[in-house]
Amino acid sequence: MPETPTTDGPTVLHVGGASPYDVVVGRSLLDRLPELIGGGVQQVALLYAGDLEQQAQRVAESLIDSYDVLALGLPDGESAKSAAVANDCWEALGERNFTRSDVVVTLGGGATTDLGGFVAASWLRGVRVVHIPTTLLAMVDAAVGGKTGINTGAGKNLVGAFHEPAGVLCDLEFLDTLPADELVAGLGEVVKCGFIADPEILRLVEAGPDAARDPRSPVLRELVERSIRVKIDVVVADLKETGGLDGHPGREALNYGHTMAHAIERATGYAIRHGEAVAIGSIFVAELARAAGVIDDELADRHRTAFASVGLPVAWSGEAGFDDLLATMAVDKKSRGSQLRFVVLDELAKPRILAGPDEAHLRAAYAAITRSA
């Protein structure tokens, strides 16, 4: 994969495939936005999280000399990911006669990226979108790979589309002012990448948990770049989650821990942060794999120590019972008919699908994540 080495300057990670694009990682990157937007563009719709009005103004001011800018503030968090909010955006684009040659730019966390990407995917059956993720979670997860979506009453991200961006600008300066608990939550997806693909991520986190939580540290920058590379490698090989080769689950591997995580998020009304839910969900599938005799105690226990080392939760207080969570997991996107499917590990960095697990093993895993809460 062509890329520039990590220096004080930006790192460019190239995403190949049918719709290639670049992910630029570094600091003070706003001047690189026009090259990602590309030529022949008259209008830019800037969709931004409502609590980022000052940052959105900076982005708009950097574009206003070259483009007609339509700035649209969105609700904060998961409340942005609704059909009603998407419809408001479509109506605004229609009023401005937003054409296929124009571009959507998103500025915000994962919810903004998901919603903005879906608006771009669905307007005129697809216009270009450039993501500027402002949280660690969005940088390593939502902004790369082309998954977009909104939530429904039945669950999270059940309506969406695959729509790859024209570029991603990961300006690490946004992390300098990110609340500490939000940055820690983003490490949930980072640590997950260590378990499914890149054990060096685990070594870095376990050797320097304080540096992993420091937005200005070279360790965190390396963790960001490594996590993005993991996602790029998986997505290029299996963009639309049709499956990998030689038993590898392909893009589904990125959903490690997510089946339980999404159920917990819904049970709490999305009060829990996504990365926190992923940490608990990852421990759940590790315990499920242990109960099923798939992994040994050492690897199962390492899940708790790795996530805990950076301050992520390793247990859940159980606001919803097992049966309620099981019903929610049954409508997860990874289910096939009535059969539950979970990404588990055969060994470190070797994920596979465990389909139709024994209910006794599921209950044992649930007991393990609630026992110490």
PDB file of N, CA and C in Angstrom, residues 258-321:
ATOM      1  N   HIS A 258     -19.061  -6.103  18.254  1.00  0.00           N
ATOM      2  CA  HIS A 258     -20.098  -5.119  17.950  1.00  0.00           C
ATOM      3  C   HIS A 258     -21.522  -5.645  18.110  1.00  0.00           C
ATOM      4  N   THR A 259     -21.732  -6.951  17.989  1.00  0.00           N
ATOM      5  CA  THR A 259     -23.098  -7.465  18.125  1.00  0.00           C
ATOM      6  C   THR A 259     -23.627  -7.185  19.523  1.00  0.00           C
ATOM      7  N   MET A 260     -22.845  -7.528  20.549  1.00  0.00           N
ATOM      8  CA  MET A 260     -23.240  -7.205  21.909  1.00  0.00           C
ATOM      9  C   MET A 260     -23.152  -5.696  22.164  1.00  0.00           C
ATOM     10  N   ALA A 261     -22.149  -5.037  21.590  1.00  0.00           N
ATOM     11  CA  ALA A 261     -22.002  -3.592  21.798  1.00  0.00           C
ATOM     12  C   ALA A 261     -23.248  -2.839  21.341  1.00  0.00           C
ATOM     13  N   HIS A 262     -23.752  -3.173  20.162  1.00  0.00           N
ATOM     14  CA  HIS A 262     -24.946  -2.486  19.658  1.00  0.00           C
ATOM     15  C   HIS A 262     -26.165  -2.775  20.538  1.00  0.00           C
ATOM     16  N   ALA A 263     -26.264  -4.003  21.053  1.00  0.00           N
ATOM     17  CA  ALA A 263     -27.380  -4.342  21.939  1.00  0.00           C
ATOM     18  C   ALA A 263     -27.313  -3.533  23.235  1.00  0.00           C
ATOM     19  N   ILE A 264     -26.103  -3.378  23.777  1.00  0.00           N
ATOM     20  CA  ILE A 264     -25.928  -2.582  24.998  1.00  0.00           C
ATOM     21  C   ILE A 264     -26.235  -1.114  24.732  1.00  0.00           C
ATOM     22  N   GLU A 265     -25.771  -0.610  23.585  1.00  0.00           N
ATOM     23  CA  GLU A 265     -26.060   0.792  23.248  1.00  0.00           C
ATOM     24  C   GLU A 265     -27.562   1.035  23.193  1.00  0.00           C
ATOM     25  N   ARG A 266     -28.276   0.144  22.552  1.00  0.00           N
ATOM     26  CA  ARG A 266     -29.721   0.323  22.443  1.00  0.00           C
ATOM     27  C   ARG A 266     -30.385   0.206  23.813  1.00  0.00           C
ATOM     28  N   ALA A 267     -29.914  -0.732  24.640  1.00  0.00           N
ATOM     29  CA  ALA A 267     -30.506  -0.930  25.966  1.00  0.00           C
ATOM     30  C   ALA A 267     -30.337   0.294  26.853  1.00  0.00           C
ATOM     31  N   THR A 268     -29.256   1.052  26.625  1.00  0.00           N
ATOM     32  CA  THR A 268     -29.004   2.242  27.437  1.00  0.00           C
ATOM     33  C   THR A 268     -29.500   3.520  26.774  1.00  0.00           C
ATOM     34  N   GLY A 269     -30.217   3.389  25.671  1.00  0.00           N
ATOM     35  CA  GLY A 269     -30.663   4.580  24.957  1.00  0.00           C
ATOM     36  C   GLY A 269     -29.493   5.369  24.404  1.00  0.00           C
ATOM     37  N   TYR A 270     -28.415   4.659  24.055  1.00  0.00           N
ATOM     38  CA  TYR A 270     -27.184   5.244  23.511  1.00  0.00           C
ATOM     39  C   TYR A 270     -26.506   6.198  24.500  1.00  0.00           C
ATOM     40  N   ALA A 271     -26.766   5.978  25.795  1.00  0.00           N
ATOM     41  CA  ALA A 271     -26.084   6.786  26.810  1.00  0.00           C
ATOM     42  C   ALA A 271     -24.631   6.356  26.970  1.00  0.00           C
ATOM     43  N   ILE A 272     -24.340   5.100  26.687  1.00  0.00           N
ATOM     44  CA  ILE A 272     -22.967   4.613  26.750  1.00  0.00           C
ATOM     45  C   ILE A 272     -22.249   4.980  25.451  1.00  0.00           C
ATOM     46  N   ARG A 273     -20.996   5.335  25.530  1.00  0.00           N
ATOM     47  CA  ARG A 273     -20.214   5.663  24.332  1.00  0.00           C
ATOM     48  C   ARG A 273     -19.927   4.397  23.535  1.00  0.00           C
ATOM     49  N   HIS A 274     -19.865   4.576  22.201  1.00  0.00           N
ATOM     50  CA  HIS A 274     -19.697   3.411  21.330  1.00  0.00           C
ATOM     51  C   HIS A 274     -18.422   2.636  21.666  1.00  0.00           C
ATOM     52  N   GLY A 275     -17.305   3.333  21.831  1.00  0.00           N
ATOM     53  CA  GLY A 275     -16.054   2.642  22.122  1.00  0.00           C
ATOM     54  C   GLY A 275     -16.082   1.898  23.438  1.00  0.00           C
ATOM     55  N   GLU A 276     -16.813   2.435  24.424  1.00  0.00           N
ATOM     56  CA  GLU A 276     -16.975   1.736  25.695  1.00  0.00           C
ATOM     57  C   GLU A 276     -17.780   0.456  25.497  1.00  0.00           C
ATOM     58  N   ALA A 277     -18.849   0.554  24.696  1.00  0.00           N
ATOM     59  CA  ALA A 277     -19.661  -0.627  24.410  1.00  0.00           C
ATOM     60  C   ALA A 277     -18.865  -1.667  23.637  1.00  0.00           C
ATOM     61  N   VAL A 278     -17.993  -1.215  22.725  1.00  0.00           N
ATOM     62  CA  VAL A 278     -17.154  -2.147  21.968  1.00  0.00           C
ATOM     63  C   VAL A 278     -16.192  -2.890  22.902  1.00  0.00           C
ATOM     64  N   ALA A 279     -15.648  -2.187  23.893  1.00  0.00           N
ATOM     65  CA  ALA A 279     -14.768  -2.844  24.851  1.00  0.00           C
ATOM     66  C   ALA A 279     -15.513  -3.960  25.582  1.00  0.00           C
ATOM     67  N   ILE A 280     -16.700  -3.658  26.085  1.00  0.00           N
ATOM     68  CA  ILE A 280     -17.490  -4.673  26.791  1.00  0.00           C
ATOM     69  C   ILE A 280     -17.889  -5.794  25.835  1.00  0.00           C
ATOM     70  N   GLY A 281     -18.297  -5.416  24.616  1.00  0.00           N
ATOM     71  CA  GLY A 281     -18.687  -6.423  23.633  1.00  0.00           C
ATOM     72  C   GLY A 281     -17.542  -7.331  23.229  1.00  0.00           C
ATOM     73  N   SER A 282     -16.332  -6.773  23.172  1.00  0.00           N
ATOM     74  CA  SER A 282     -15.158  -7.582  22.828  1.00  0.00           C
ATOM     75  C   SER A 282     -14.852  -8.579  23.940  1.00  0.00           C
ATOM     76  N   ILE A 283     -15.011  -8.147  25.174  1.00  0.00           N
ATOM     77  CA  ILE A 283     -14.810  -9.070  26.290  1.00  0.00           C
ATOM     78  C   ILE A 283     -15.887 -10.147  26.278  1.00  0.00           C
ATOM     79  N   PHE A 284     -17.105  -9.769  25.902  1.00  0.00           N
ATOM     80  CA  PHE A 284     -18.185 -10.755  25.783  1.00  0.00           C
ATOM     81  C   PHE A 284     -17.827 -11.856  24.782  1.00  0.00           C
ATOM     82  N   VAL A 285     -17.351 -11.475  23.580  1.00  0.00           N
ATOM     83  CA  VAL A 285     -17.050 -12.515  22.592  1.00  0.00           C
ATOM     84  C   VAL A 285     -15.802 -13.308  22.992  1.00  0.00           C
ATOM     85  N   ALA A 286     -14.879 -12.689  23.735  1.00  0.00           N
ATOM     86  CA  ALA A 286     -13.735 -13.449  24.241  1.00  0.00           C
ATOM     87  C   ALA A 286     -14.211 -14.503  25.243  1.00  0.00           C
ATOM     88  N   GLU A 287     -15.150 -14.101  26.104  1.00  0.00           N
ATOM     89  CA  GLU A 287     -15.693 -15.061  27.064  1.00  0.00           C
ATOM     90  C   GLU A 287     -16.526 -16.132  26.361  1.00  0.00           C
ATOM     91  N   LEU A 288     -17.235 -15.738  25.296  1.00  0.00           N
ATOM     92  CA  LEU A 288     -17.989 -16.717  24.509  1.00  0.00           C
ATOM     93  C   LEU A 288     -17.041 -17.728  23.877  1.00  0.00           C
ATOM     94  N   ALA A 289     -15.936 -17.232  23.319  1.00  0.00           N
ATOM     95  CA  ALA A 289     -14.958 -18.137  22.704  1.00  0.00           C
ATOM     96  C   ALA A 289     -14.304 -19.040  23.748  1.00  0.00           C
ATOM     97  N   ARG A 290     -14.066 -18.493  24.950  1.00  0.00           N
ATOM     98  CA  ARG A 290     -13.505 -19.319  26.022  1.00  0.00           C
ATOM     99  C   ARG A 290     -14.489 -20.435  26.408  1.00  0.00           C
ATOM    100  N   ALA A 291     -15.767 -20.054  26.583  1.00  0.00           N
ATOM    101  CA  ALA A 291     -16.771 -21.041  26.969  1.00  0.00           C
ATOM    102  C   ALA A 291     -16.937 -22.128  25.912  1.00  0.00           C
ATOM    103  N   ALA A 292     -16.770 -21.737  24.642  1.00  0.00           N
ATOM    104  CA  ALA A 292     -16.913 -22.698  23.544  1.00  0.00           C
ATOM    105  C   ALA A 292     -15.637 -23.500  23.294  1.00  0.00           C
ATOM    106  N   GLY A 293     -14.582 -23.217  24.063  1.00  0.00           N
ATOM    107  CA  GLY A 293     -13.328 -23.946  23.899  1.00  0.00           C
ATOM    108  C   GLY A 293     -12.528 -23.532  22.689  1.00  0.00           C
ATOM    109  N   VAL A 294     -12.764 -22.286  22.206  1.00  0.00           N
ATOM    110  CA  VAL A 294     -12.090 -21.820  20.996  1.00  0.00           C
ATOM    111  C   VAL A 294     -10.759 -21.159  21.319  1.00  0.00           C
ATOM    112  N   ILE A 295     -10.697 -20.366  22.396  1.00  0.00           N
ATOM    113  CA  ILE A 295      -9.445 -19.716  22.789  1.00  0.00           C
ATOM    114  C   ILE A 295      -9.083 -20.115  24.217  1.00  0.00           C
ATOM    115  N   ASP A 296      -7.820 -19.916  24.554  1.00  0.00           N
ATOM    116  CA  ASP A 296      -7.361 -20.301  25.895  1.00  0.00           C
ATOM    117  C   ASP A 296      -7.587 -19.162  26.894  1.00  0.00           C
ATOM    118  N   ASP A 297      -7.347 -19.474  28.162  1.00  0.00           N
ATOM    119  CA  ASP A 297      -7.585 -18.490  29.224  1.00  0.00           C
ATOM    120  C   ASP A 297      -6.691 -17.260  29.070  1.00  0.00           C
ATOM    121  N   GLU A 298      -5.456 -17.458  28.630  1.00  0.00           N
ATOM    122  CA  GLU A 298      -4.518 -16.339  28.532  1.00  0.00           C
ATOM    123  C   GLU A 298      -5.031 -15.278  27.559  1.00  0.00           C
ATOM    124  N   LEU A 299      -5.496 -15.696  26.389  1.00  0.00           N
ATOM    125  CA  LEU A 299      -5.984 -14.733  25.415  1.00  0.00           C
ATOM    126  C   LEU A 299      -7.295 -14.103  25.871  1.00  0.00           C
ATOM    127  N   ALA A 300      -8.166 -14.899  26.471  1.00  0.00           N
ATOM    128  CA  ALA A 300      -9.431 -14.344  26.973  1.00  0.00           C
ATOM    129  C   ALA A 300      -9.158 -13.299  28.052  1.00  0.00           C
ATOM    130  N   ASP A 301      -8.264 -13.609  28.978  1.00  0.00           N
ATOM    131  CA  ASP A 301      -7.959 -12.677  30.065  1.00  0.00           C
ATOM    132  C   ASP A 301      -7.256 -11.416  29.554  1.00  0.00           C
ATOM    133  N   ARG A 302      -6.488 -11.544  28.474  1.00  0.00           N
ATOM    134  CA  ARG A 302      -5.774 -10.385  27.943  1.00  0.00           C
ATOM    135  C   ARG A 302      -6.743  -9.320  27.473  1.00  0.00           C
ATOM    136  N   HIS A 303      -7.927  -9.708  27.060  1.00  0.00           N
ATOM    137  CA  HIS A 303      -8.924  -8.719  26.662  1.00  0.00           C
ATOM    138  C   HIS A 303      -9.222  -7.762  27.823  1.00  0.00           C
ATOM    139  N   ARG A 304      -9.433  -8.308  28.992  1.00  0.00           N
ATOM    140  CA  ARG A 304      -9.734  -7.453  30.143  1.00  0.00           C
ATOM    141  C   ARG A 304      -8.569  -6.532  30.474  1.00  0.00           C
ATOM    142  N   THR A 305      -7.367  -7.068  30.491  1.00  0.00           N
ATOM    143  CA  THR A 305      -6.226  -6.241  30.896  1.00  0.00           C
ATOM    144  C   THR A 305      -5.917  -5.170  29.858  1.00  0.00           C
ATOM    145  N   ALA A 306      -6.044  -5.491  28.575  1.00  0.00           N
ATOM    146  CA  ALA A 306      -5.718  -4.512  27.529  1.00  0.00           C
ATOM    147  C   ALA A 306      -6.712  -3.355  27.532  1.00  0.00           C
ATOM    148  N   PHE A 307      -7.996  -3.659  27.561  1.00  0.00           N
ATOM    149  CA  PHE A 307      -8.995  -2.584  27.569  1.00  0.00           C
ATOM    150  C   PHE A 307      -8.927  -1.788  28.872  1.00  0.00           C
ATOM    151  N   ALA A 308      -8.742  -2.483  29.982  1.00  0.00           N
ATOM    152  CA  ALA A 308      -8.695  -1.792  31.274  1.00  0.00           C
ATOM    153  C   ALA A 308      -7.476  -0.892  31.389  1.00  0.00           C
ATOM    154  N   SER A 309      -6.376  -1.243  30.728  1.00  0.00           N
ATOM    155  CA  SER A 309      -5.138  -0.481  30.872  1.00  0.00           C
ATOM    156  C   SER A 309      -5.296   0.971  30.447  1.00  0.00           C
ATOM    157  N   VAL A 310      -6.213   1.245  29.515  1.00  0.00           N
ATOM    158  CA  VAL A 310      -6.412   2.626  29.055  1.00  0.00           C
ATOM    159  C   VAL A 310      -7.666   3.256  29.657  1.00  0.00           C
ATOM    160  N   GLY A 311      -8.287   2.538  30.592  1.00  0.00           N
ATOM    161  CA  GLY A 311      -9.431   3.106  31.292  1.00  0.00           C
ATOM    162  C   GLY A 311     -10.785   2.774  30.714  1.00  0.00           C
ATOM    163  N   LEU A 312     -10.852   1.783  29.852  1.00  0.00           N
ATOM    164  CA  LEU A 312     -12.137   1.377  29.282  1.00  0.00           C
ATOM    165  C   LEU A 312     -12.849   0.394  30.199  1.00  0.00           C
ATOM    166  N   PRO A 313     -14.180   0.372  30.173  1.00  0.00           N
ATOM    167  CA  PRO A 313     -14.917  -0.557  31.041  1.00  0.00           C
ATOM    168  C   PRO A 313     -14.712  -2.004  30.600  1.00  0.00           C
ATOM    169  N   VAL A 314     -14.660  -2.895  31.579  1.00  0.00           N
ATOM    170  CA  VAL A 314     -14.482  -4.322  31.271  1.00  0.00           C
ATOM    171  C   VAL A 314     -15.668  -5.133  31.789  1.00  0.00           C
ATOM    172  N   ALA A 315     -16.697  -4.465  32.262  1.00  0.00           N
ATOM    173  CA  ALA A 315     -17.914  -5.136  32.729  1.00  0.00           C
ATOM    174  C   ALA A 315     -19.074  -4.190  32.543  1.00  0.00           C
ATOM    175  N   TRP A 316     -20.272  -4.742  32.637  1.00  0.00           N
ATOM    176  CA  TRP A 316     -21.489  -3.963  32.441  1.00  0.00           C
ATOM    177  C   TRP A 316     -22.431  -4.232  33.598  1.00  0.00           C
ATOM    178  N   SER A 317     -23.118  -3.187  34.024  1.00  0.00           N
ATOM    179  CA  SER A 317     -23.971  -3.310  35.206  1.00  0.00           C
ATOM    180  C   SER A 317     -25.281  -4.032  34.930  1.00  0.00           C
ATOM    181  N   GLY A 318     -25.540  -4.328  33.667  1.00  0.00           N
ATOM    182  CA  GLY A 318     -26.680  -5.178  33.339  1.00  0.00           C
ATOM    183  C   GLY A 318     -28.024  -4.498  33.410  1.00  0.00           C
ATOM    184  N   GLU A 319     -28.151  -3.284  32.819  1.00  0.00           N
ATOM    185  CA  GLU A 319     -29.446  -2.601  32.798  1.00  0.00           C
ATOM    186  C   GLU A 319     -30.500  -3.418  32.053  1.00  0.00           C
ATOM    187  N   ALA A 320     -30.071  -4.276  31.161  1.00  0.00           N
ATOM    188  CA  ALA A 320     -30.986  -5.174  30.450  1.00  0.00           C
ATOM    189  C   ALA A 320     -30.556  -6.609  30.718  1.00  0.00           C
ATOM    190  N   GLY A 321     -31.534  -7.482  30.864  1.00  0.00           N
ATOM    191  CA  GLY A 321     -31.234  -8.884  31.115  1.00  0.00           C
ATOM    192  C   GLY A 321     -30.765  -9.604  29.863  1.00  0.00           C
TER     193      GLY A 321
END
